[in-house]
Short mmCIF file of N, CA and C in Angstrom, two decimals:
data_model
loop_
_atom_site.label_atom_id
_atom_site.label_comp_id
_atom_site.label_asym_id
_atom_site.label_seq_id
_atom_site.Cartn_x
_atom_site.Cartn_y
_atom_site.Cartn_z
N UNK O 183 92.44 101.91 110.21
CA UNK O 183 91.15 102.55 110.32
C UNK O 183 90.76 102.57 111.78
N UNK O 184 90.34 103.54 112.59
CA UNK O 184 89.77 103.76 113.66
C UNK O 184 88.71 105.18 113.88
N UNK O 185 88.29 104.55 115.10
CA UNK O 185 86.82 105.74 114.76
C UNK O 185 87.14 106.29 116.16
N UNK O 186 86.79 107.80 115.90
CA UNK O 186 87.19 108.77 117.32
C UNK O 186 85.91 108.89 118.11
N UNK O 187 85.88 109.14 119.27
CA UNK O 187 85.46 109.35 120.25
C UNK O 187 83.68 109.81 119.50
N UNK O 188 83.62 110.90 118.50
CA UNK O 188 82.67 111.05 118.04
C UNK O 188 82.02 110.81 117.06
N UNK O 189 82.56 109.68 116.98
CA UNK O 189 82.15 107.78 116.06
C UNK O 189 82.46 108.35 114.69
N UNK O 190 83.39 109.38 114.12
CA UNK O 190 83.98 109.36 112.56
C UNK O 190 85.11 108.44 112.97
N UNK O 191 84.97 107.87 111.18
CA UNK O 191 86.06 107.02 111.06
C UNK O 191 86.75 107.31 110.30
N UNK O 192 88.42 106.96 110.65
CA UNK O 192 89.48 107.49 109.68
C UNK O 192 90.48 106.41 109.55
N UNK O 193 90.84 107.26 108.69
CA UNK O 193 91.82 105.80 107.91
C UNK O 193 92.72 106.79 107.56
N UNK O 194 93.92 106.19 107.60
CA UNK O 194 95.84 106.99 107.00
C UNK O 194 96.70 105.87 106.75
N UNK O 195 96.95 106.49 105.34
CA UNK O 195 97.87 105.95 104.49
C UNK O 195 99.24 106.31 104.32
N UNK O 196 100.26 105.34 104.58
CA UNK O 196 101.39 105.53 104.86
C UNK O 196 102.14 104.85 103.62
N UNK O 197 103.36 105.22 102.55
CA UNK O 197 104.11 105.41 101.98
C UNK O 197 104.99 105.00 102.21
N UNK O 198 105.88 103.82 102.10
CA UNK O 198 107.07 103.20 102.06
C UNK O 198 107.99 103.32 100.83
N UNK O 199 109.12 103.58 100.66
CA UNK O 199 109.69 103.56 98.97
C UNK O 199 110.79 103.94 99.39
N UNK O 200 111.62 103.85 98.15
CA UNK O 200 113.19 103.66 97.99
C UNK O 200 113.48 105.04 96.88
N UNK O 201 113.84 106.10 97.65
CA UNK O 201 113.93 107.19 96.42
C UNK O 201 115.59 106.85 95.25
N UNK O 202 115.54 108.03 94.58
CA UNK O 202 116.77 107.35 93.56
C UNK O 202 117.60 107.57 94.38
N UNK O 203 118.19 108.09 95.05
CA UNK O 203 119.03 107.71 96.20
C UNK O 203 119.78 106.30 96.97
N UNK O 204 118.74 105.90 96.44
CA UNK O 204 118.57 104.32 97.08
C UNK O 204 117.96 104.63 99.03
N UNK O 205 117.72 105.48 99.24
CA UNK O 205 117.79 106.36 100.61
C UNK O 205 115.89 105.51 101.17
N UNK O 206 115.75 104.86 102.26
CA UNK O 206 114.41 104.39 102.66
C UNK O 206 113.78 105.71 102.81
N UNK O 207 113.17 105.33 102.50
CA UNK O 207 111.82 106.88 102.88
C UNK O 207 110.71 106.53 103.53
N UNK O 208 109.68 107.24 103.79
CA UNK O 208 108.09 106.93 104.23
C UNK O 208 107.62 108.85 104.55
N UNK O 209 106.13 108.24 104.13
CA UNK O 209 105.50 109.77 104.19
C UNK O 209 104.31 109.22 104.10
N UNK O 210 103.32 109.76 104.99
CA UNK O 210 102.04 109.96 104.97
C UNK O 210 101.31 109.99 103.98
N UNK O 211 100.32 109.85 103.52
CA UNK O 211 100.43 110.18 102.13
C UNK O 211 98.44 110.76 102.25
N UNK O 212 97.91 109.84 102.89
CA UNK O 212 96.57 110.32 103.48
C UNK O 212 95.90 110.41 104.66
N UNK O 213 95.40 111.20 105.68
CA UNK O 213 94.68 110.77 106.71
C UNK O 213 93.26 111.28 106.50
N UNK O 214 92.01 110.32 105.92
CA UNK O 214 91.05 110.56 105.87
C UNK O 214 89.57 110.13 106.28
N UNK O 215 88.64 111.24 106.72
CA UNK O 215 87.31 110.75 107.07
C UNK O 215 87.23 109.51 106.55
N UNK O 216 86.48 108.57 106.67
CA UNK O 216 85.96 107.38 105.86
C UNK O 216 84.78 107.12 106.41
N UNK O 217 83.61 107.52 104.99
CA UNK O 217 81.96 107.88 105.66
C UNK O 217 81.68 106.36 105.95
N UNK O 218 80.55 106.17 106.67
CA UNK O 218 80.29 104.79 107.16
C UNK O 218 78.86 104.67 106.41
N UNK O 219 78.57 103.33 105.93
CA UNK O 219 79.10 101.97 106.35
C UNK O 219 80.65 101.66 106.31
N UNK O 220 81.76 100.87 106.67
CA UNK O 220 82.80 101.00 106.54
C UNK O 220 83.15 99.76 106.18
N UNK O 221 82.57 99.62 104.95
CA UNK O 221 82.38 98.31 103.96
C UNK O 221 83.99 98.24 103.49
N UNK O 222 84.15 96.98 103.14
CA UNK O 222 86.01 97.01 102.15
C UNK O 222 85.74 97.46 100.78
N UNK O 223 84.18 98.34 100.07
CA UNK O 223 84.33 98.90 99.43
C UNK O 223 84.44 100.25 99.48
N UNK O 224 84.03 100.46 100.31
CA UNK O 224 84.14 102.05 100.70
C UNK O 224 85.50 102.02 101.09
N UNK O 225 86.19 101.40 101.96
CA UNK O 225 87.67 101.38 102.17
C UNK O 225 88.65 101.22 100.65
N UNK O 226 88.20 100.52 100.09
CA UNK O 226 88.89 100.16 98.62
C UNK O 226 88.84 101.56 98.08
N UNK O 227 87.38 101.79 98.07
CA UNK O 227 87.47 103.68 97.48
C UNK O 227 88.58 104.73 97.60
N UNK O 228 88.72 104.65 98.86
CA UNK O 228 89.44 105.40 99.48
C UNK O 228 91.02 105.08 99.04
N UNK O 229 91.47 104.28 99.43
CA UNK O 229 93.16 103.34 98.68
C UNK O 229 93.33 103.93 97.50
N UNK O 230 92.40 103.86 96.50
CA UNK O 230 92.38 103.99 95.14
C UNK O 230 92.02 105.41 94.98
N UNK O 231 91.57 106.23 95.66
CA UNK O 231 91.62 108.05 95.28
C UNK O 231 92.81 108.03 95.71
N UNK O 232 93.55 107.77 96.72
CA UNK O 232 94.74 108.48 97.17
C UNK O 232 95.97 107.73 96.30
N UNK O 233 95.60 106.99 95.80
CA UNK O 233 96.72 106.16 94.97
C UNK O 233 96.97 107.07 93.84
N UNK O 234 95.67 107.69 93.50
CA UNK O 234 95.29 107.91 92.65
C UNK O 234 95.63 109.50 92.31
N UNK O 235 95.47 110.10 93.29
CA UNK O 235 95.83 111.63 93.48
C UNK O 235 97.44 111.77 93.77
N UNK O 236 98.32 110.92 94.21
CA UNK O 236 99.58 111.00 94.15
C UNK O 236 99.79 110.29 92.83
N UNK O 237 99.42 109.95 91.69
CA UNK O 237 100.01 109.52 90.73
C UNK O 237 100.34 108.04 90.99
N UNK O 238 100.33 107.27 91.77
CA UNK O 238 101.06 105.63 92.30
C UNK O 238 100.38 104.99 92.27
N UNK O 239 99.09 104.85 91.65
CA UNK O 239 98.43 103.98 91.47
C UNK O 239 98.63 102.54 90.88
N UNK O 240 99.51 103.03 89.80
CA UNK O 240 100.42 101.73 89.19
C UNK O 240 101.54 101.38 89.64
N UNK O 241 102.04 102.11 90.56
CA UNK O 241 103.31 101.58 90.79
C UNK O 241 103.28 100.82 92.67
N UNK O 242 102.04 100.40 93.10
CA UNK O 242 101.96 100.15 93.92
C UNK O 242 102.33 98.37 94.10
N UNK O 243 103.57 97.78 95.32
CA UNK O 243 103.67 96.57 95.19
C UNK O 243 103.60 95.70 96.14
N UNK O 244 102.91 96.68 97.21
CA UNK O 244 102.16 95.75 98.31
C UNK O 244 101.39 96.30 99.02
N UNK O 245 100.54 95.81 100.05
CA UNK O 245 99.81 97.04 100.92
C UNK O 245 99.72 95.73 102.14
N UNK O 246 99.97 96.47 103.26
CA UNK O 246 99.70 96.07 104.33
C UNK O 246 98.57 96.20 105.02
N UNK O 247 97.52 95.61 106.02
CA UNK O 247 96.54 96.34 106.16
C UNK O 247 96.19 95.43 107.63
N UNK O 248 95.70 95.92 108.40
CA UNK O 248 94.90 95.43 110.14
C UNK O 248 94.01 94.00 109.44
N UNK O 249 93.79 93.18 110.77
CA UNK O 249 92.92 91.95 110.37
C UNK O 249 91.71 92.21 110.49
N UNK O 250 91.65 93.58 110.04
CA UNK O 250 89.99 94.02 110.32
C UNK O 250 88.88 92.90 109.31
N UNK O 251 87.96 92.27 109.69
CA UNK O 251 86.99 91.42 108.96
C UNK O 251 86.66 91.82 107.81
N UNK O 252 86.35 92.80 107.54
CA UNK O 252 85.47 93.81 106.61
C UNK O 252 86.34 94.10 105.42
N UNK O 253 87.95 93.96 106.20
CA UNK O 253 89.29 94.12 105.37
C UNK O 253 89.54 93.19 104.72
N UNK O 254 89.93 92.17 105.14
CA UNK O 254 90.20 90.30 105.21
C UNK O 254 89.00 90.30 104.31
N UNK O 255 87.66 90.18 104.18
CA UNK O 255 86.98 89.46 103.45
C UNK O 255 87.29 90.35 101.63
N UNK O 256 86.65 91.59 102.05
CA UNK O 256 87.22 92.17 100.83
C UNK O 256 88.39 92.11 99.66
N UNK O 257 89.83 91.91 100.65
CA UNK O 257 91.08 91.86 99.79
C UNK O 257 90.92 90.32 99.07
N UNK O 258 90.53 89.65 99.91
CA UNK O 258 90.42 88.31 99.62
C UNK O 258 89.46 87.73 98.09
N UNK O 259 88.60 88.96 98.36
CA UNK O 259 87.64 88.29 97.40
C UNK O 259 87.70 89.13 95.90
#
């Protein structure tokens, strides 16, 4: 998540997976506004539409994410 020059904040979601191939892959999967406050629920929102709009919502088996505070307290709790 980072905020541009004209204080919107965005967040992009990146895609790691193993197609049947067995072949590594990665793909973008979102780069989006993220309205502020930029609470870890409003961020959670966001994870979960795009999980959600590619179908992977369930098949998700890790997520990596910045030591952002707002991040950290949220996943945690």
């Amino acid at each position: 998540m980072w905020t541009s020059s004209q204080d919107l904040g965005y967040m992009s979601i990146t895609a790691h997976y193993i197609n049947v191939e067995f072949n590594y892959k990665k793909k973008t999967i979102s780069f989006a506004e993220v309205k502020y406050p930029h609470t870890g629920y409003v961020i959670e929102e966001e994870i979960v539409r795009c999980l959600t709009e590619w179908g992977i919502r369930g098949k998700l088996f890790t997520l990596t994410l910045d030591n952002a505070s707002i991040v950290l307290m949220h996943v945690r709790s």
